[in-house]
Amino acid sequence: MNVSSQYSASALLFAGVDSLPVALTKAAPTASAVGPLKVGIVCNPKSHLNRGAQYAAGVPGADSVMVAAPRTRTALAETLATFAARRIDLLVIDGGDGTVRDVLTCAEHLWKGIWPDIVVIPSGKTNALAIDLGIPTGWTLADALAATAQGRRVERRPVEVARSDGSRPLRGFLFGAGAFVKATELAQHTHRAGAFNGVAVGLALCWAVLQTMFGGANSTWRKGSAMGLRLPGGGDPDQRPRYLLLASALRSLPLGLKPFGRPRDGMKLLAIDAPPRLLPITAPALLAGSESPWMARMGFHHLDAASFEVTLDDGFILDGEHFDGGTLSVRQGPVLSFVVP
């Protein structure tokens, strides 16, 4: 087994940090348990539960392994280009939802229709994708290689967010605007307090509901955000203040929350008019998965669409990170194959 460590252990922190020099190391050969398998590993060693240091000691079950921990988007793009040139069979992402988002975004032009299988090692503060895939917190690369040999895979499609300026589209799994931006900021505070994954999501959500319910008529939570939403074939954008907009192709969310209704494939939208009505009644019903007609009459709209356009005065959140608003085309990304237990 050849292990190539391209960058020193550092987080995928992309703002204002120079890339590190390349240093190649090799480990002693090891017998492969699953036959010839070329593996490329991107790890974020500052993720909450990262195990990246273990890879340098060897990866049983693989014949050729490249390990990288790039610190900038440029370095990440170079790493992934190297992986693609060497035709890896398995792309391993050791990190949280943000790390997955950055890898899928930087690799947008590399694997068109011929992506390698993807392994997610959940080591971030939030791991919604891993939860949806049924991957336990303690899942290891050895577990993933065994699952690969047994052909355990499921397909998911990321949400792709594109701007009209031709810049590289973003790819992630949970898009949110309106109150979701404020709720995510609250979740960051819960991370600093030691709450992660579903606990952080639950605390942020509860606080957001309380702020909305008891904030008064002039509360910024209740006023919502200006949004123009246009579905395919929908004519002019539907311009109105909305309390919240969510979009995802995940089938399930942390804590068993079901804001999109029944679990199903495809991209799903939730649009809530501002101000939200009867929250003590509607919020529990919404999170339990209700799609009853009375919910729509209260301004809670469930939609299925392969794409939509939205204009945001404020920013949006994609897998935990805040991005500037504007006119956005939001659509389903490529079909990706993930290795699962």
mmCIF file of C-alpha atoms in Angstrom, residues 61-319:
data_model
loop_
_atom_site.group_PDB
_atom_site.id
_atom_site.type_symbol
_atom_site.label_atom_id
_atom_site.label_comp_id
_atom_site.label_asym_id
_atom_site.label_seq_id
_atom_site.Cartn_x
_atom_site.Cartn_y
_atom_site.Cartn_z
ATOM 1 C CA GLY A 61 -7.904 -2.901 2.710
ATOM 2 C CA ALA A 62 -6.595 -0.474 0.094
ATOM 3 C CA ASP A 63 -3.733 -0.832 -2.394
ATOM 4 C CA SER A 64 -3.001 2.797 -3.194
ATOM 5 C CA VAL A 65 -3.921 5.640 -0.854
ATOM 6 C CA MET A 66 -3.402 9.382 -1.150
ATOM 7 C CA VAL A 67 -4.067 11.494 1.940
ATOM 8 C CA ALA A 68 -4.411 15.275 1.871
ATOM 9 C CA ALA A 69 -5.454 18.028 4.284
ATOM 10 C CA PRO A 70 -5.449 21.192 2.137
ATOM 11 C CA ARG A 71 -5.882 24.559 3.842
ATOM 12 C CA THR A 72 -7.185 26.652 0.936
ATOM 13 C CA ARG A 73 -9.717 26.186 -1.841
ATOM 14 C CA THR A 74 -6.877 26.363 -4.369
ATOM 15 C CA ALA A 75 -5.011 23.582 -2.594
ATOM 16 C CA LEU A 76 -8.202 21.544 -2.312
ATOM 17 C CA ALA A 77 -8.872 21.912 -6.053
ATOM 18 C CA GLU A 78 -5.301 20.806 -6.805
ATOM 19 C CA THR A 79 -5.675 17.800 -4.525
ATOM 20 C CA LEU A 80 -8.898 16.703 -6.183
ATOM 21 C CA ALA A 81 -7.418 17.212 -9.650
ATOM 22 C CA THR A 82 -4.586 14.862 -8.656
ATOM 23 C CA PHE A 83 -7.105 12.313 -7.389
ATOM 24 C CA ALA A 84 -9.024 12.521 -10.669
ATOM 25 C CA ALA A 85 -5.867 12.201 -12.780
ATOM 26 C CA ARG A 86 -4.924 9.044 -10.875
ATOM 27 C CA ARG A 87 -8.434 7.639 -11.397
ATOM 28 C CA ILE A 88 -9.274 6.889 -7.788
ATOM 29 C CA ASP A 89 -12.020 4.361 -7.099
ATOM 30 C CA LEU A 90 -13.034 5.790 -3.742
ATOM 31 C CA LEU A 91 -13.191 9.407 -2.575
ATOM 32 C CA VAL A 92 -13.106 9.604 1.224
ATOM 33 C CA ILE A 93 -14.232 12.820 2.940
ATOM 34 C CA ASP A 94 -13.257 12.912 6.609
ATOM 35 C CA GLY A 95 -15.093 15.885 8.087
ATOM 36 C CA GLY A 96 -18.529 17.394 8.573
ATOM 37 C CA ASP A 97 -21.174 18.791 6.251
ATOM 38 C CA GLY A 98 -19.055 21.854 5.428
ATOM 39 C CA THR A 99 -16.123 19.709 4.333
ATOM 40 C CA VAL A 100 -18.414 17.639 2.094
ATOM 41 C CA ARG A 101 -19.808 20.852 0.580
ATOM 42 C CA ASP A 102 -16.349 22.229 -0.217
ATOM 43 C CA VAL A 103 -15.127 18.981 -1.759
ATOM 44 C CA LEU A 104 -18.205 18.597 -3.989
ATOM 45 C CA THR A 105 -17.989 22.256 -5.014
ATOM 46 C CA CYS A 106 -14.281 22.185 -5.891
ATOM 47 C CA ALA A 107 -14.676 18.907 -7.802
ATOM 48 C CA GLU A 108 -17.592 20.240 -9.894
ATOM 49 C CA HIS A 109 -15.698 20.059 -13.213
ATOM 50 C CA LEU A 110 -13.548 16.962 -12.554
ATOM 51 C CA TRP A 111 -15.907 13.979 -12.594
ATOM 52 C CA LYS A 112 -18.699 14.650 -15.062
ATOM 53 C CA GLY A 113 -20.935 11.603 -14.916
ATOM 54 C CA ILE A 114 -18.137 9.283 -13.749
ATOM 55 C CA TRP A 115 -17.724 10.184 -10.085
ATOM 56 C CA PRO A 116 -15.965 7.656 -7.858
ATOM 57 C CA ASP A 117 -17.882 6.153 -4.978
ATOM 58 C CA ILE A 118 -17.850 8.483 -1.970
ATOM 59 C CA VAL A 119 -17.261 7.641 1.672
ATOM 60 C CA VAL A 120 -18.186 10.112 4.399
ATOM 61 C CA ILE A 121 -16.382 9.713 7.720
ATOM 62 C CA PRO A 122 -18.540 11.915 9.986
ATOM 63 C CA SER A 123 -16.205 13.989 12.127
ATOM 64 C CA GLY A 124 -17.713 17.469 11.970
ATOM 65 C CA LYS A 125 -19.852 19.480 14.333
ATOM 66 C CA THR A 126 -22.862 18.800 12.104
ATOM 67 C CA ASN A 127 -23.165 15.656 10.008
ATOM 68 C CA ALA A 128 -26.657 15.814 8.508
ATOM 69 C CA LEU A 129 -25.617 13.945 5.362
ATOM 70 C CA ALA A 130 -24.109 11.115 7.402
ATOM 71 C CA ILE A 131 -27.280 10.911 9.494
ATOM 72 C CA ASP A 132 -29.358 10.683 6.324
ATOM 73 C CA LEU A 133 -27.080 7.926 5.014
ATOM 74 C CA GLY A 134 -27.367 5.986 8.279
ATOM 75 C CA ILE A 135 -23.661 6.302 9.081
ATOM 76 C CA PRO A 136 -22.908 6.032 12.823
ATOM 77 C CA THR A 137 -20.528 8.421 14.574
ATOM 78 C CA GLY A 138 -17.982 5.681 15.211
ATOM 79 C CA TRP A 139 -17.850 4.516 11.599
ATOM 80 C CA THR A 140 -14.254 4.102 10.427
ATOM 81 C CA LEU A 141 -12.515 3.883 7.094
ATOM 82 C CA ALA A 142 -11.998 0.141 7.696
ATOM 83 C CA ASP A 143 -15.772 -0.195 8.074
ATOM 84 C CA ALA A 144 -16.262 1.765 4.862
ATOM 85 C CA LEU A 145 -13.832 -0.409 2.905
ATOM 86 C CA ALA A 146 -15.623 -3.539 4.091
ATOM 87 C CA ALA A 147 -18.963 -2.018 3.024
ATOM 88 C CA THR A 148 -17.421 -1.102 -0.348
ATOM 89 C CA ALA A 149 -16.383 -4.710 -0.913
ATOM 90 C CA GLN A 150 -19.963 -5.791 -0.163
ATOM 91 C CA GLY A 151 -21.447 -3.261 -2.582
ATOM 92 C CA ARG A 152 -23.389 -1.275 0.005
ATOM 93 C CA ARG A 153 -24.241 1.977 -1.750
ATOM 94 C CA VAL A 154 -27.086 4.458 -1.977
ATOM 95 C CA GLU A 155 -27.569 7.434 -4.274
ATOM 96 C CA ARG A 156 -28.113 11.050 -3.306
ATOM 97 C CA ARG A 157 -28.156 14.296 -5.294
ATOM 98 C CA PRO A 158 -26.760 17.500 -3.809
ATOM 99 C CA VAL A 159 -28.385 20.896 -4.126
ATOM 100 C CA GLU A 160 -26.528 23.026 -6.684
ATOM 101 C CA VAL A 161 -26.638 26.802 -6.251
ATOM 102 C CA ALA A 162 -25.546 28.872 -9.270
ATOM 103 C CA ARG A 163 -25.285 32.609 -9.873
ATOM 104 C CA SER A 164 -25.801 34.412 -13.158
ATOM 105 C CA ASP A 165 -22.195 35.669 -13.208
ATOM 106 C CA GLY A 166 -20.881 32.278 -14.290
ATOM 107 C CA SER A 167 -18.949 31.624 -11.085
ATOM 108 C CA ARG A 168 -18.494 28.038 -9.945
ATOM 109 C CA PRO A 169 -21.775 26.719 -8.513
ATOM 110 C CA LEU A 170 -21.894 25.626 -4.906
ATOM 111 C CA ARG A 171 -22.923 22.085 -4.018
ATOM 112 C CA GLY A 172 -24.318 20.985 -0.688
ATOM 113 C CA PHE A 173 -27.229 19.149 0.869
ATOM 114 C CA LEU A 174 -29.239 21.672 2.885
ATOM 115 C CA PHE A 175 -30.095 25.135 1.519
ATOM 116 C CA GLY A 176 -31.855 27.639 3.734
ATOM 117 C CA ALA A 177 -32.813 31.316 3.779
ATOM 118 C CA GLY A 178 -34.810 33.646 5.995
ATOM 119 C CA ALA A 179 -35.082 32.525 9.631
ATOM 120 C CA PHE A 180 -32.815 29.572 8.813
ATOM 121 C CA VAL A 181 -29.888 32.020 8.612
ATOM 122 C CA LYS A 182 -30.569 33.297 12.126
ATOM 123 C CA ALA A 183 -31.142 29.756 13.435
ATOM 124 C CA THR A 184 -27.791 28.632 11.993
ATOM 125 C CA GLU A 185 -26.055 31.513 13.770
ATOM 126 C CA LEU A 186 -27.657 30.281 16.987
ATOM 127 C CA ALA A 187 -26.396 26.779 16.229
ATOM 128 C CA GLN A 188 -22.848 28.143 16.044
ATOM 129 C CA HIS A 189 -23.262 29.374 19.611
ATOM 130 C CA THR A 190 -24.433 25.931 20.709
ATOM 131 C CA HIS A 191 -21.305 24.423 19.111
ATOM 132 C CA ARG A 192 -19.159 26.670 21.279
ATOM 133 C CA ALA A 193 -21.183 25.514 24.267
ATOM 134 C CA GLY A 194 -20.415 21.893 23.412
ATOM 135 C CA ALA A 195 -23.616 20.851 21.614
ATOM 136 C CA PHE A 196 -23.255 19.069 18.285
ATOM 137 C CA ASN A 197 -25.259 17.315 15.576
ATOM 138 C CA GLY A 198 -28.935 16.821 16.431
ATOM 139 C CA VAL A 199 -28.599 18.518 19.813
ATOM 140 C CA ALA A 200 -27.322 21.707 18.197
ATOM 141 C CA VAL A 201 -30.033 21.584 15.545
ATOM 142 C CA GLY A 202 -32.707 21.025 18.182
ATOM 143 C CA LEU A 203 -31.514 23.813 20.475
ATOM 144 C CA ALA A 204 -31.250 26.299 17.613
ATOM 145 C CA LEU A 205 -34.670 25.344 16.305
ATOM 146 C CA CYS A 206 -36.329 25.645 19.721
ATOM 147 C CA TRP A 207 -34.725 29.033 20.308
ATOM 148 C CA ALA A 208 -35.804 30.243 16.862
ATOM 149 C CA VAL A 209 -39.414 29.200 17.514
ATOM 150 C CA LEU A 210 -39.409 30.898 20.927
ATOM 151 C CA GLN A 211 -37.927 34.092 19.466
ATOM 152 C CA THR A 212 -40.606 34.102 16.793
ATOM 153 C CA MET A 213 -43.492 33.326 19.137
ATOM 154 C CA PHE A 214 -42.624 35.857 21.830
ATOM 155 C CA GLY A 215 -40.697 38.493 19.888
ATOM 156 C CA GLY A 216 -43.675 40.742 19.260
ATOM 157 C CA ALA A 217 -45.184 42.105 16.058
ATOM 158 C CA ASN A 218 -42.035 44.097 15.179
ATOM 159 C CA SER A 219 -39.652 41.195 15.708
ATOM 160 C CA THR A 220 -37.214 40.703 12.835
ATOM 161 C CA TRP A 221 -37.932 36.984 13.140
ATOM 162 C CA ARG A 222 -41.635 37.521 12.383
ATOM 163 C CA LYS A 223 -41.198 40.098 9.618
ATOM 164 C CA GLY A 224 -39.379 37.640 7.410
ATOM 165 C CA SER A 225 -37.094 38.377 4.457
ATOM 166 C CA ALA A 226 -37.904 39.670 0.979
ATOM 167 C CA MET A 227 -37.748 36.807 -1.515
ATOM 168 C CA GLY A 228 -38.730 36.319 -5.122
ATOM 169 C CA LEU A 229 -39.459 32.640 -5.820
ATOM 170 C CA ARG A 230 -40.068 31.224 -9.294
ATOM 171 C CA LEU A 231 -40.715 27.574 -10.082
ATOM 172 C CA PRO A 232 -40.260 26.077 -13.582
ATOM 173 C CA GLY A 233 -43.065 27.314 -15.809
ATOM 174 C CA GLY A 234 -44.265 29.659 -13.083
ATOM 175 C CA GLY A 235 -44.019 32.953 -14.961
ATOM 176 C CA ASP A 236 -42.914 36.006 -12.984
ATOM 177 C CA PRO A 237 -41.301 35.446 -9.562
ATOM 178 C CA ASP A 238 -43.676 35.296 -6.603
ATOM 179 C CA GLN A 239 -42.335 38.266 -4.622
ATOM 180 C CA ARG A 240 -43.308 38.410 -0.965
ATOM 181 C CA PRO A 241 -41.753 38.367 2.524
ATOM 182 C CA ARG A 242 -41.099 34.837 3.665
ATOM 183 C CA TYR A 243 -40.305 33.582 7.114
ATOM 184 C CA LEU A 244 -38.225 30.663 5.874
ATOM 185 C CA LEU A 245 -37.188 28.798 2.743
ATOM 186 C CA LEU A 246 -35.572 25.353 2.848
ATOM 187 C CA ALA A 247 -34.501 23.016 0.046
ATOM 188 C CA SER A 248 -32.835 19.615 0.165
ATOM 189 C CA ALA A 249 -32.694 16.208 -1.510
ATOM 190 C CA LEU A 250 -31.967 14.424 1.780
ATOM 191 C CA ARG A 251 -34.575 11.893 2.852
ATOM 192 C CA SER A 252 -34.191 12.475 6.593
ATOM 193 C CA LEU A 253 -32.848 15.139 8.945
ATOM 194 C CA PRO A 254 -31.361 15.079 12.466
ATOM 195 C CA LEU A 255 -33.623 14.289 15.438
ATOM 196 C CA GLY A 256 -36.162 12.746 13.083
ATOM 197 C CA LEU A 257 -37.414 16.201 12.059
ATOM 198 C CA LYS A 258 -39.599 16.142 8.934
ATOM 199 C CA PRO A 259 -40.077 19.740 7.730
ATOM 200 C CA PHE A 260 -40.397 18.499 4.128
ATOM 201 C CA GLY A 261 -43.110 15.999 4.986
ATOM 202 C CA ARG A 262 -42.902 12.310 4.160
ATOM 203 C CA PRO A 263 -39.426 10.932 3.272
ATOM 204 C CA ARG A 264 -38.946 10.751 -0.500
ATOM 205 C CA ASP A 265 -36.342 11.190 -3.207
ATOM 206 C CA GLY A 266 -35.825 14.347 -5.222
ATOM 207 C CA MET A 267 -35.422 17.971 -4.221
ATOM 208 C CA LYS A 268 -38.011 19.175 -1.752
ATOM 209 C CA LEU A 269 -38.900 22.742 -0.756
ATOM 210 C CA LEU A 270 -40.526 24.264 2.278
ATOM 211 C CA ALA A 271 -41.643 27.890 1.973
ATOM 212 C CA ILE A 272 -43.252 29.626 4.972
ATOM 213 C CA ASP A 273 -44.992 32.952 4.528
ATOM 214 C CA ALA A 274 -44.244 35.823 6.911
ATOM 215 C CA PRO A 275 -45.355 36.317 9.561
ATOM 216 C CA PRO A 276 -45.724 32.619 10.472
ATOM 217 C CA ARG A 277 -49.174 31.859 11.850
ATOM 218 C CA LEU A 278 -50.261 29.866 14.908
ATOM 219 C CA LEU A 279 -46.768 28.583 15.658
ATOM 220 C CA PRO A 280 -47.756 26.740 18.874
ATOM 221 C CA ILE A 281 -49.924 24.534 16.638
ATOM 222 C CA THR A 282 -48.229 24.648 13.251
ATOM 223 C CA ALA A 283 -44.594 24.189 14.358
ATOM 224 C CA PRO A 284 -45.102 20.769 16.032
ATOM 225 C CA ALA A 285 -47.260 19.585 13.116
ATOM 226 C CA LEU A 286 -44.700 20.788 10.576
ATOM 227 C CA LEU A 287 -41.732 19.131 12.272
ATOM 228 C CA ALA A 288 -43.678 15.886 12.633
ATOM 229 C CA GLY A 289 -44.121 15.778 8.852
ATOM 230 C CA SER A 290 -47.674 17.063 8.370
ATOM 231 C CA GLU A 291 -48.576 18.030 4.801
ATOM 232 C CA SER A 292 -52.258 18.600 5.522
ATOM 233 C CA PRO A 293 -54.127 21.141 3.381
ATOM 234 C CA TRP A 294 -54.771 23.314 6.437
ATOM 235 C CA MET A 295 -50.998 23.819 6.739
ATOM 236 C CA ALA A 296 -50.926 25.372 3.253
ATOM 237 C CA ARG A 297 -53.824 27.632 4.216
ATOM 238 C CA MET A 298 -51.718 28.798 7.175
ATOM 239 C CA GLY A 299 -48.862 29.709 4.788
ATOM 240 C CA PHE A 300 -46.725 26.546 5.107
ATOM 241 C CA HIS A 301 -46.075 25.336 1.546
ATOM 242 C CA HIS A 302 -44.507 21.962 0.619
ATOM 243 C CA LEU A 303 -43.231 21.747 -2.955
ATOM 244 C CA ASP A 304 -41.313 19.259 -5.090
ATOM 245 C CA ALA A 305 -39.211 20.728 -7.893
ATOM 246 C CA ALA A 306 -36.035 19.704 -9.699
ATOM 247 C CA SER A 307 -35.093 23.397 -9.853
ATOM 248 C CA PHE A 308 -36.232 26.875 -8.901
ATOM 249 C CA GLU A 309 -34.999 30.467 -8.957
ATOM 250 C CA VAL A 310 -34.887 32.696 -5.913
ATOM 251 C CA THR A 311 -33.879 36.307 -5.389
ATOM 252 C CA LEU A 312 -32.682 37.097 -1.865
ATOM 253 C CA ASP A 313 -31.991 40.499 -0.374
ATOM 254 C CA ASP A 314 -30.335 38.725 2.544
ATOM 255 C CA GLY A 315 -27.889 35.845 2.354
ATOM 256 C CA PHE A 316 -28.433 32.102 2.517
ATOM 257 C CA ILE A 317 -26.969 29.091 4.287
ATOM 258 C CA LEU A 318 -25.601 26.033 2.517
ATOM 259 C CA ASP A 319 -24.507 23.243 4.843
#
